[in-house]
Every structure is written in structure tokens, then in C-alpha cells.
mmCIF file of N, CA and C in Angstrom:
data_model
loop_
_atom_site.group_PDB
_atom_site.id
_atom_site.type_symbol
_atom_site.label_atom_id
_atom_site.label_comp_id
_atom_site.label_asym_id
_atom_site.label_seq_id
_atom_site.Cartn_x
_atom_site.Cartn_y
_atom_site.Cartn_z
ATOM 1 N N UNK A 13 35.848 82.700 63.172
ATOM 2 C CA UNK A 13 34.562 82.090 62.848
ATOM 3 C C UNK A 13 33.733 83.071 62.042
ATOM 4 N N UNK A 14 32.708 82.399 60.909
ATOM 5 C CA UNK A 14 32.426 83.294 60.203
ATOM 6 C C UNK A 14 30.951 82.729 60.330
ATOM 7 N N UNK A 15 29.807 83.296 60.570
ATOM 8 C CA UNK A 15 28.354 83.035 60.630
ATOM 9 C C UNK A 15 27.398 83.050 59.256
ATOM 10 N N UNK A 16 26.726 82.229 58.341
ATOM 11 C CA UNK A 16 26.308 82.618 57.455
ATOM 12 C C UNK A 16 24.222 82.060 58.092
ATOM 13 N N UNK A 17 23.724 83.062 58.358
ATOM 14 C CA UNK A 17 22.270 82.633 58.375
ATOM 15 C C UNK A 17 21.311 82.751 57.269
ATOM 16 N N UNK A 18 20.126 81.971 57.519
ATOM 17 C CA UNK A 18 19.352 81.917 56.066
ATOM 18 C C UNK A 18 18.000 81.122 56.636
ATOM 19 N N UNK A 19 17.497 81.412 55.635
ATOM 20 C CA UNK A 19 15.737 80.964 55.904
ATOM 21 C C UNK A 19 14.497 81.611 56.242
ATOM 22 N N UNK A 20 14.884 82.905 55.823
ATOM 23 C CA UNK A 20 14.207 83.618 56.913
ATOM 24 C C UNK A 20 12.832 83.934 55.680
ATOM 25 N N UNK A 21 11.786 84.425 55.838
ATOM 26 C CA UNK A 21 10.748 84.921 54.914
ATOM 27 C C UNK A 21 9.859 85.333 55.382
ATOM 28 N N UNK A 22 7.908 85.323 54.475
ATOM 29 C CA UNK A 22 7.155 85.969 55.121
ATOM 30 C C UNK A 22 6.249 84.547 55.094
ATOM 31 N N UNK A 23 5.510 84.690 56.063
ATOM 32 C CA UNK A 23 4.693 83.467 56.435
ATOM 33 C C UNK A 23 3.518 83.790 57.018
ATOM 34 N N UNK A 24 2.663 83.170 57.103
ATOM 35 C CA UNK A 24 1.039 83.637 58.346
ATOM 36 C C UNK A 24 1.348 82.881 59.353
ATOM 37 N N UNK A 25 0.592 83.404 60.050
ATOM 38 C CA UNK A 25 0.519 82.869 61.324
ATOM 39 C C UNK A 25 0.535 81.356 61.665
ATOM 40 N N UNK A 26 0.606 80.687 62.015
ATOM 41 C CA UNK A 26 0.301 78.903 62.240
ATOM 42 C C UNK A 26 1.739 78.521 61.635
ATOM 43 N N UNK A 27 2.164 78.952 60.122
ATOM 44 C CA UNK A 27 3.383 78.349 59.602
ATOM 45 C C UNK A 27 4.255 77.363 60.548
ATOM 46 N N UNK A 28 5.257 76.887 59.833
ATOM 47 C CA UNK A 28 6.281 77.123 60.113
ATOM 48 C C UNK A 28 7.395 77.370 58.961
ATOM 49 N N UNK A 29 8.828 77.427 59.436
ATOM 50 C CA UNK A 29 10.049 78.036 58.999
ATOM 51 C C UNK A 29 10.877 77.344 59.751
ATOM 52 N N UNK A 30 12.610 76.492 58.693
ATOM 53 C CA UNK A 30 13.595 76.596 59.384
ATOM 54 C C UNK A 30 14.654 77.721 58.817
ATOM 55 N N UNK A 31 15.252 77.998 60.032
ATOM 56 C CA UNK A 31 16.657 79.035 59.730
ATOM 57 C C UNK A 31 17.471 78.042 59.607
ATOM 58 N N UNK A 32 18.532 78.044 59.101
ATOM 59 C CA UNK A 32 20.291 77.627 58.950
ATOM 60 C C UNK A 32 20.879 78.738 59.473
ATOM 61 N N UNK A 33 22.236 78.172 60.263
ATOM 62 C CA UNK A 33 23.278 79.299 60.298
ATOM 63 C C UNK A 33 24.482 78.163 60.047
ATOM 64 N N UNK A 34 25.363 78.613 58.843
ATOM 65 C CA UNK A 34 26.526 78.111 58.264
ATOM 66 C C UNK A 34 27.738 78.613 59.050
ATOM 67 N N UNK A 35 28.441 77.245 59.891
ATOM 68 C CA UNK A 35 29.622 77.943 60.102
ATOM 69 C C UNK A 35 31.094 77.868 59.313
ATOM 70 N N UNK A 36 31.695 78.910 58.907
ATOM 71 C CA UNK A 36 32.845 78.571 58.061
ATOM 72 C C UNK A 36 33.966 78.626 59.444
ATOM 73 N N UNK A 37 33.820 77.181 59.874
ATOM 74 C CA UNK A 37 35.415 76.970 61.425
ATOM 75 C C UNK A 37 35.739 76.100 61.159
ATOM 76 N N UNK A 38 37.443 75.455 61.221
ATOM 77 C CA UNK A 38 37.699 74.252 60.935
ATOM 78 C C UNK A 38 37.100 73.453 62.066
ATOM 79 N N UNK A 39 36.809 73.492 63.804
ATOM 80 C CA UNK A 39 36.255 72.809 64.119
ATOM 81 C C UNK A 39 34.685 73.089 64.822
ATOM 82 N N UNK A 40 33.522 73.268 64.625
ATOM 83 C CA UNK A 40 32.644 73.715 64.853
ATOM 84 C C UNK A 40 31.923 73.273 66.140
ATOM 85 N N UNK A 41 32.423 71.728 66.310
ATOM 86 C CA UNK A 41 31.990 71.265 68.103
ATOM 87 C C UNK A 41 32.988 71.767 69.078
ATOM 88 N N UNK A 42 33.607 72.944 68.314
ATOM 89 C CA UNK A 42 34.163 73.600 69.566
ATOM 90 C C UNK A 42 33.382 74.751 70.539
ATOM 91 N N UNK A 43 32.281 75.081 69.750
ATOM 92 C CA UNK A 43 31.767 76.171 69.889
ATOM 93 C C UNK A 43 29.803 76.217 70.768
ATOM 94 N N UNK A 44 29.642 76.882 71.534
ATOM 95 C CA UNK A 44 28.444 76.617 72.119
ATOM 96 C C UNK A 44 27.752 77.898 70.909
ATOM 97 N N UNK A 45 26.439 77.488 70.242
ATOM 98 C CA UNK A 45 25.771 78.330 69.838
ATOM 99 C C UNK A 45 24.351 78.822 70.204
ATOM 100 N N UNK A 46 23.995 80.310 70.004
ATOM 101 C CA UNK A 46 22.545 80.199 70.298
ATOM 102 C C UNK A 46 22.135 81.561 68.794
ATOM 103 N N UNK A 47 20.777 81.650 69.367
ATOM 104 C CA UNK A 47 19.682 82.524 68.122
ATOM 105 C C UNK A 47 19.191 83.046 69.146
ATOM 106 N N UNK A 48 19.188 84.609 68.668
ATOM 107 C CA UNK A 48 18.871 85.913 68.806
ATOM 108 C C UNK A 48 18.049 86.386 67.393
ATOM 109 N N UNK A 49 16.984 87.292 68.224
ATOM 110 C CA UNK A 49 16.704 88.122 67.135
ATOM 111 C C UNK A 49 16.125 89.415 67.925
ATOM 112 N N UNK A 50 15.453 90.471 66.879
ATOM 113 C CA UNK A 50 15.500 91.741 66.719
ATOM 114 C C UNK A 50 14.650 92.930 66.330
ATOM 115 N N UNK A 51 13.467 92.989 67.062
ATOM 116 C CA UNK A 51 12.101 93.077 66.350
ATOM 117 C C UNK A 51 12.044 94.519 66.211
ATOM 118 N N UNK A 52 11.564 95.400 65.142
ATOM 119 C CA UNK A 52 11.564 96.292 64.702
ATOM 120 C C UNK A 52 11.243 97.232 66.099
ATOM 121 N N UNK A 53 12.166 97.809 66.438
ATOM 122 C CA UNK A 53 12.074 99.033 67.318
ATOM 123 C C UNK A 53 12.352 98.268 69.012
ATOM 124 N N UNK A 54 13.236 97.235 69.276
ATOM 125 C CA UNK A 54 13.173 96.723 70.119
ATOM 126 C C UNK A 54 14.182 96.174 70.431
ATOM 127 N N UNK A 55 15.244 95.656 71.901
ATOM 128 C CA UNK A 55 16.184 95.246 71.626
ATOM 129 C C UNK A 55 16.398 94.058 71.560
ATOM 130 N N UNK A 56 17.870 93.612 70.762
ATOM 131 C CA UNK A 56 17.830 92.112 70.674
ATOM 132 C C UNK A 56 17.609 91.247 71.744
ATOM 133 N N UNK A 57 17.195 90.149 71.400
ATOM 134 C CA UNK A 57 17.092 89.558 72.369
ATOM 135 C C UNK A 57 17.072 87.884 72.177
ATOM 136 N N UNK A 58 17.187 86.901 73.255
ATOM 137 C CA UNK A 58 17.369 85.458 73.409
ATOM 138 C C UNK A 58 16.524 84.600 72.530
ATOM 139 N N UNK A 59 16.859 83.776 72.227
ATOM 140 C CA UNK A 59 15.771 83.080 70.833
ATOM 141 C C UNK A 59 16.021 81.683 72.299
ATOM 142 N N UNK A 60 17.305 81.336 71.757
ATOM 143 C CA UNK A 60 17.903 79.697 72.588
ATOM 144 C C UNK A 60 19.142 79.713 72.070
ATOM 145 N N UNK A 61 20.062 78.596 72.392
ATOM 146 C CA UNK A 61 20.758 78.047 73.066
ATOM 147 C C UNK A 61 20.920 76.442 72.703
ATOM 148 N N UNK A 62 21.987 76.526 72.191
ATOM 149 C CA UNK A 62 22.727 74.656 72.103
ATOM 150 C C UNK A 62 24.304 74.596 72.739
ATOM 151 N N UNK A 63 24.774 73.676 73.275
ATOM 152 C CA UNK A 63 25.775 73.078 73.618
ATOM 153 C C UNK A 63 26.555 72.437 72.900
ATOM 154 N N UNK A 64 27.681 72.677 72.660
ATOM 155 C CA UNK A 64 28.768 72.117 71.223
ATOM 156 C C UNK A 64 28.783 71.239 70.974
ATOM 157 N N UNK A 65 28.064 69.626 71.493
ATOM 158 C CA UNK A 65 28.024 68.920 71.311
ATOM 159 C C UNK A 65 26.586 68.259 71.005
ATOM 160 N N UNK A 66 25.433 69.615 71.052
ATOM 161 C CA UNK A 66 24.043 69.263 71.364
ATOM 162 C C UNK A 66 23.017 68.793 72.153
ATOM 163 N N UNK A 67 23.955 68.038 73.073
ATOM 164 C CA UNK A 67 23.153 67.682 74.345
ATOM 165 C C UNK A 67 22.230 68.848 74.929
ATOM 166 N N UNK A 68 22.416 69.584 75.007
ATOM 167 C CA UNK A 68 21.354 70.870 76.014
ATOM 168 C C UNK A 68 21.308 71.721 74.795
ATOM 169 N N UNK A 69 19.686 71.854 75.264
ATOM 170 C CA UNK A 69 19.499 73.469 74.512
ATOM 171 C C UNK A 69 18.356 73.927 75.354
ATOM 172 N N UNK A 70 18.175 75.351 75.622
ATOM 173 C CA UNK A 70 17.918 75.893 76.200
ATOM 174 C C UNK A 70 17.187 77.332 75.438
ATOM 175 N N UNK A 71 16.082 77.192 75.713
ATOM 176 C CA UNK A 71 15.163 78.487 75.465
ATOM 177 C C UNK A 71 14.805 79.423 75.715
ATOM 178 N N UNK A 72 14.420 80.472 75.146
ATOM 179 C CA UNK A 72 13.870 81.735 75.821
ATOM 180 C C UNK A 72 11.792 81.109 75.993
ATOM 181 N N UNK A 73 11.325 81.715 77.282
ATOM 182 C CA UNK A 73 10.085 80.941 77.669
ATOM 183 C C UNK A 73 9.342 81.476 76.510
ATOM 184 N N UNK A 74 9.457 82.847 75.627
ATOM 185 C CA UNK A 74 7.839 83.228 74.169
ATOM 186 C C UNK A 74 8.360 82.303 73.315
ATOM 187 N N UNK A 75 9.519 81.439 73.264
ATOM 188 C CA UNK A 75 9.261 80.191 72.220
ATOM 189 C C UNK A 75 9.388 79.086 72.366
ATOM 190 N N UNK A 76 9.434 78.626 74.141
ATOM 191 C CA UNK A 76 9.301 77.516 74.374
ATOM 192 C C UNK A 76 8.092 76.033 73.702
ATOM 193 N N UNK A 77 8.487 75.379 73.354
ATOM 194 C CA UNK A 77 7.622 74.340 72.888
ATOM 195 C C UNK A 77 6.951 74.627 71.553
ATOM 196 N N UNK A 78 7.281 75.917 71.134
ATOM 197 C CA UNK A 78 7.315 75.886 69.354
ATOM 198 C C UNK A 78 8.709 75.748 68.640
ATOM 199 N N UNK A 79 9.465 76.212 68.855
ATOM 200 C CA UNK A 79 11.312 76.318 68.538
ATOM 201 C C UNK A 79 11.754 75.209 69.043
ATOM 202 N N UNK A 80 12.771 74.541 67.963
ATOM 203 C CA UNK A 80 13.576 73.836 68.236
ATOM 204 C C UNK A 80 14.790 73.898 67.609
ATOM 205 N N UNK A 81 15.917 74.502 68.447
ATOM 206 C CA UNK A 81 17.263 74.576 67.761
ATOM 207 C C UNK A 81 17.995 72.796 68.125
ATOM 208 N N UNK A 82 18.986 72.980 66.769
ATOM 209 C CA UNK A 82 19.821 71.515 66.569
ATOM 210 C C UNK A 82 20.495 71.839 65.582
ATOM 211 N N UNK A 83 21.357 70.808 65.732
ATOM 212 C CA UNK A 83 23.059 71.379 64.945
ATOM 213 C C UNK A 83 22.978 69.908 64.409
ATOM 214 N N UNK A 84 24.123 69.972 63.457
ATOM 215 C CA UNK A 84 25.185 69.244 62.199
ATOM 216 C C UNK A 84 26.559 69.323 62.659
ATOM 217 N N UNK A 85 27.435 69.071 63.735
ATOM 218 C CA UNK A 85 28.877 69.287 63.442
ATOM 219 C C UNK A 85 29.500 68.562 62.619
ATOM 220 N N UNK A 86 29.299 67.969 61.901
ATOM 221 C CA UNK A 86 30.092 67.574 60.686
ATOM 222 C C UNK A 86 29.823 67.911 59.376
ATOM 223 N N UNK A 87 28.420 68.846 59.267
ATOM 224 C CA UNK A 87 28.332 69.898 58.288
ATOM 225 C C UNK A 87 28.843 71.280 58.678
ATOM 226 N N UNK A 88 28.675 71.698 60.213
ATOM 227 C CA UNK A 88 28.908 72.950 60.929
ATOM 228 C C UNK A 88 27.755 73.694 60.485
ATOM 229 N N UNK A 89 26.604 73.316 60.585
ATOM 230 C CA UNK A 89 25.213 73.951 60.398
ATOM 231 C C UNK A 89 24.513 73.748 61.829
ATOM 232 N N UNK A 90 24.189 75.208 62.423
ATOM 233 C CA UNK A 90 23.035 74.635 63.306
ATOM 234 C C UNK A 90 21.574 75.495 62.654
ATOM 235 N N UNK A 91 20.435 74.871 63.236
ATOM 236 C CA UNK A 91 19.293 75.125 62.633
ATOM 237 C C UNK A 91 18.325 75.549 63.757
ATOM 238 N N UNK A 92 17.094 76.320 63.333
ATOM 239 C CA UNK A 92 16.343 76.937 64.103
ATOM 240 C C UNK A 92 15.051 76.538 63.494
ATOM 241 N N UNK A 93 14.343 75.274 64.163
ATOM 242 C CA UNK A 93 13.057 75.257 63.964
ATOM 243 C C UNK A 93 11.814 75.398 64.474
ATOM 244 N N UNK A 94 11.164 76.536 63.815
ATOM 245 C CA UNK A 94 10.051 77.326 64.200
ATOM 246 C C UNK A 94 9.101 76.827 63.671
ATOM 247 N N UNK A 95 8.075 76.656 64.654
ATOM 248 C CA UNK A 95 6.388 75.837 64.604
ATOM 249 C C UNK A 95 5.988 76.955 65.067
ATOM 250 N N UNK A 96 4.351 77.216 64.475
ATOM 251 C CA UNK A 96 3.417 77.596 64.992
ATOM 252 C C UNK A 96 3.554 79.207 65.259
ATOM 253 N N UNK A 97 4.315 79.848 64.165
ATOM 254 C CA UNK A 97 4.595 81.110 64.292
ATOM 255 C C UNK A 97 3.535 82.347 64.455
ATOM 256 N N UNK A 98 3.525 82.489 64.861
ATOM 257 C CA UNK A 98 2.737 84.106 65.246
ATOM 258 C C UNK A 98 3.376 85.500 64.977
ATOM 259 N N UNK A 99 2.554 86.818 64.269
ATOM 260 C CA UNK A 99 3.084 88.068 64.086
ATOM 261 C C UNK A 99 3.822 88.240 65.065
ATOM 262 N N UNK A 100 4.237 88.244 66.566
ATOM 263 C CA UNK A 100 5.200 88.702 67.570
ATOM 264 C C UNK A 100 6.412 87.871 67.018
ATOM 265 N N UNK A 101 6.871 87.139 66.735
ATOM 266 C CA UNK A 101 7.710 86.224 66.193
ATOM 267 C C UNK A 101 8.555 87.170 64.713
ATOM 268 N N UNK A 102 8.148 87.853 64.580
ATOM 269 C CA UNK A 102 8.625 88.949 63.483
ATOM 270 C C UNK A 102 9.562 89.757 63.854
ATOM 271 N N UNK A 103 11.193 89.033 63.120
ATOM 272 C CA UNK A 103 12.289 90.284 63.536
ATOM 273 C C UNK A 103 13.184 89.577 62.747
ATOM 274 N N UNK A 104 14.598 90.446 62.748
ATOM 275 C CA UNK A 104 15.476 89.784 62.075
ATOM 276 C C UNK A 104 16.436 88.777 63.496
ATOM 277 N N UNK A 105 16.467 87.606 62.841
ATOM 278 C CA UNK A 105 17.151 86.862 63.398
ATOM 279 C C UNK A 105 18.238 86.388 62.914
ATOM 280 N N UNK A 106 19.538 86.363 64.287
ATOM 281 C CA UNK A 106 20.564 86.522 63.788
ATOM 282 C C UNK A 106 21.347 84.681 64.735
ATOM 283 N N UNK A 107 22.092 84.447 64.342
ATOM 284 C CA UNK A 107 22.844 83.611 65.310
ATOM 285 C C UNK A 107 23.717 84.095 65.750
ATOM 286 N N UNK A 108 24.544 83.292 66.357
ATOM 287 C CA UNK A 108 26.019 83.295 67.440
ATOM 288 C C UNK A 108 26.606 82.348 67.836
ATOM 289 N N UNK A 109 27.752 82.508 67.650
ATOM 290 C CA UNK A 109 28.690 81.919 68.988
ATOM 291 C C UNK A 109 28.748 82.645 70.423
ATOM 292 N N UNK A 110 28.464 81.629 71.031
ATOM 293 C CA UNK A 110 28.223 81.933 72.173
ATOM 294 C C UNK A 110 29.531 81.583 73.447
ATOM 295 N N UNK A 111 30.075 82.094 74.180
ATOM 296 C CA UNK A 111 30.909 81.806 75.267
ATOM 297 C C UNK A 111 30.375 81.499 76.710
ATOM 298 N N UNK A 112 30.837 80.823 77.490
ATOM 299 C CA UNK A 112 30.033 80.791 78.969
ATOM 300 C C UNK A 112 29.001 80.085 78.808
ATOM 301 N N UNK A 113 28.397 79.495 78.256
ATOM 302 C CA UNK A 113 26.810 79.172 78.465
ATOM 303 C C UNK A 113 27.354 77.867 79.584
ATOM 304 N N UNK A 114 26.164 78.721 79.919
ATOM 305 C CA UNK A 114 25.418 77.555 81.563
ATOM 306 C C UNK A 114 24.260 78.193 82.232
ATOM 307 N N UNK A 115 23.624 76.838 82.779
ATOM 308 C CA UNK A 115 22.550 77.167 83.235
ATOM 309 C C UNK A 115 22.849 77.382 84.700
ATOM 310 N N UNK A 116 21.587 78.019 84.674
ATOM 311 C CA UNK A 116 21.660 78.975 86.641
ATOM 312 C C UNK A 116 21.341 78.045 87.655
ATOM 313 N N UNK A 117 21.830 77.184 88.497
ATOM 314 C CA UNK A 117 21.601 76.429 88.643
ATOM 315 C C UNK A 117 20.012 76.534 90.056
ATOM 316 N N UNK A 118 19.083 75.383 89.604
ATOM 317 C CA UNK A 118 17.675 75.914 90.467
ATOM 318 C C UNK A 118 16.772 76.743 89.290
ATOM 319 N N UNK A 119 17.569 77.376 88.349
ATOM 320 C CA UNK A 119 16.046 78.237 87.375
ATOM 321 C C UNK A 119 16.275 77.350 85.917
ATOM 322 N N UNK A 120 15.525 78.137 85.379
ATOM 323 C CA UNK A 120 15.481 77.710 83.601
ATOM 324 C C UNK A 120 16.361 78.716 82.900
ATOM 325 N N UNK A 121 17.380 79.704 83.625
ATOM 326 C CA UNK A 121 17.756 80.612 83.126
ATOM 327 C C UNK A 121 19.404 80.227 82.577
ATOM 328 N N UNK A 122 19.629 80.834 81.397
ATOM 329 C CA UNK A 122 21.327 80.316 80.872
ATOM 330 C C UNK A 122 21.660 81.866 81.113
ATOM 331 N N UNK A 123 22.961 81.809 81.112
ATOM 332 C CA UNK A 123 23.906 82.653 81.529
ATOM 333 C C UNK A 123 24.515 82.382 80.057
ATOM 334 N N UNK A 124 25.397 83.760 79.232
ATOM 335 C CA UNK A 124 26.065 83.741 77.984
ATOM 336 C C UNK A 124 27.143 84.646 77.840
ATOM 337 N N UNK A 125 27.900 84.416 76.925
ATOM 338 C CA UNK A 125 28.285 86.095 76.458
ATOM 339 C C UNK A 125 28.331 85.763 75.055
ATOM 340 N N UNK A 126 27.986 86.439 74.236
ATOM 341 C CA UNK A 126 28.076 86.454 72.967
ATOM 342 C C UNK A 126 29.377 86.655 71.792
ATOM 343 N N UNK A 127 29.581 86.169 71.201
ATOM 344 C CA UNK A 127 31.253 86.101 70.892
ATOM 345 C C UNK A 127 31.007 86.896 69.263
ATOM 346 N N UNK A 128 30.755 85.634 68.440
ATOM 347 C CA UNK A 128 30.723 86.092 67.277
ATOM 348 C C UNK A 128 29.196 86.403 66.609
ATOM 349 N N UNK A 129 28.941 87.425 66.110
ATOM 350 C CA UNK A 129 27.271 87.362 65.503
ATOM 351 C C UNK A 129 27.462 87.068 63.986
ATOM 352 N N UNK A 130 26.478 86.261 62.778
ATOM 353 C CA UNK A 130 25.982 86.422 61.664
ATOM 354 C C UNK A 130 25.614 87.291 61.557
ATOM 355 N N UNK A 131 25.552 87.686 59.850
ATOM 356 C CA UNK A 131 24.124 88.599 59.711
ATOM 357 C C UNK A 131 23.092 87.908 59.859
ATOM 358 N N UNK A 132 21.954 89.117 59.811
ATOM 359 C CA UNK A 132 20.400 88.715 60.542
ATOM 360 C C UNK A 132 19.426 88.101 59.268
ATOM 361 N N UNK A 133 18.718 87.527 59.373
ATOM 362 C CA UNK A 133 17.923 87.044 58.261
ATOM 363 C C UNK A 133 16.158 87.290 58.944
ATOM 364 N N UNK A 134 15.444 87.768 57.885
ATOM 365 C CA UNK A 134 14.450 88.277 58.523
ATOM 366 C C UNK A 134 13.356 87.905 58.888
ATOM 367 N N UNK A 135 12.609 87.289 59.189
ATOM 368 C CA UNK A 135 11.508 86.249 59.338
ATOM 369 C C UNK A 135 10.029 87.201 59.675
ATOM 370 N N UNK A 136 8.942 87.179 58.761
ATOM 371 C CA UNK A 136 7.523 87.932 59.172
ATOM 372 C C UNK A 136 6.779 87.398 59.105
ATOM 373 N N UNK A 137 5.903 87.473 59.913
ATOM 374 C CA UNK A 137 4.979 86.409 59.968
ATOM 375 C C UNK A 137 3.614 87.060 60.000
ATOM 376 N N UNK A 138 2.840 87.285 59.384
ATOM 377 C CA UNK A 138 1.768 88.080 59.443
ATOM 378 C C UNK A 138 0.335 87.433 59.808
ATOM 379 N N UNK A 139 -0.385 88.222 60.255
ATOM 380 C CA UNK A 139 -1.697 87.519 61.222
ATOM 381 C C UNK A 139 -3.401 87.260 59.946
#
């Protein structure tokens, strides 16, 4: 699997922005994906979470109810759409294939392991 991400730029605050991440797999609803990113001096960390077929996706709570990830498997594109961005929202963001995903059962928390990463595409959002 090969990750291609994109969309990333500089924006103010309120914006929004979508990411793409291109997958080059012959079958792409094989695969659970999520978005990570990477904020200058900090470690990566959970964006969300989709299910290979799209039914579930699952968030990290600093972008709950602005972010909305959703996929294409018959383009093999999933997408990352960001409302209402704010300067903390500033890092490079990367996608993945993801392995394991499931939720904990009783919390809001997913369980992952990360398989394959894109490169990162950078998103700033200034105040």
C-alpha cells in the first residue's frame, strides 16, 4: 500500500480545509484507515479513524464535532474534513493504514496499530 496525502495549507482561524489521502491498493475496502498529525515540537498523535467499509469513525475528543473523516472505495480516497480550524490545529498531517481498530468497549476510546504511514501534508492555521 502506498499513501499519497494532500490539502494541506495556511488558513485563519474559523476556515476550513479538506485533506485527501490517495490510496495506490488494488483493494482499498480492505483496509481500516485513520489521520494523525504532528505539531511542531510534539508527538504524533490521533486525528480519527474510519472502518473499511465506513460505517464507524471515530475521533480524537480536540476535534470532535469539527472533523469529519470519509472515504471513496471505489476511488480509494479517504478524506479529512476540517471545520472551524484554530492555530492548535497546526501540524503536519499524515494518514494511515491502520490494523486492529476497535473500540474499547464502555469508552469513546479506539484501540490501533498503525501499519502503513503517507507523507505528511502540512496544514497552519493562524489566529
Amino acid at each position: 500500500v502506498q499513501l499519497q496525502a494532500s490539502g494541506g495549507g495556511t488558513v485563519q482561524s474559523g476556515a476550513s480545509l479538506r485533506l485527501s489521502c490517495v490510496a495506490s491498493v488494488s483493494v482499498f475496502n480492505m483496509y481500516d484507515m485513520a489521520w494523525f498529525r504532528q505539531a511542531p515540537g510534539k508527538e504524533r498523535e490521533f486525528v480519527g479513524a474510519i472502518s473499511r467499509a465506513g460505517l464507524s469513525t471515530y475521533y480524537a475528543d480536540s476535534v470532535k464535532g469539527r472533523f469529519t473523516i470519509s472515504r471513496d472505495n471505489f476511488k480509494k480516497i479517504m478524506f479529512l474534513q476540517m471545520n472551524r480550524l484554530k492555530p492548535e490545529d497546526t501540524a503536519v498531517y499524515y494518514c494511515a493504514v491502520v490494523r486492529d481498530l476497535r473500540k474499547v468497549r464502555g469508552t469513546e476510546e479506539v484501540t490501533y496499530t498503525p501499519d502503513t504511514w503517507g507523507q505528511g501534508t502540512l496544514v497552519t492555521v493562524s489566529s
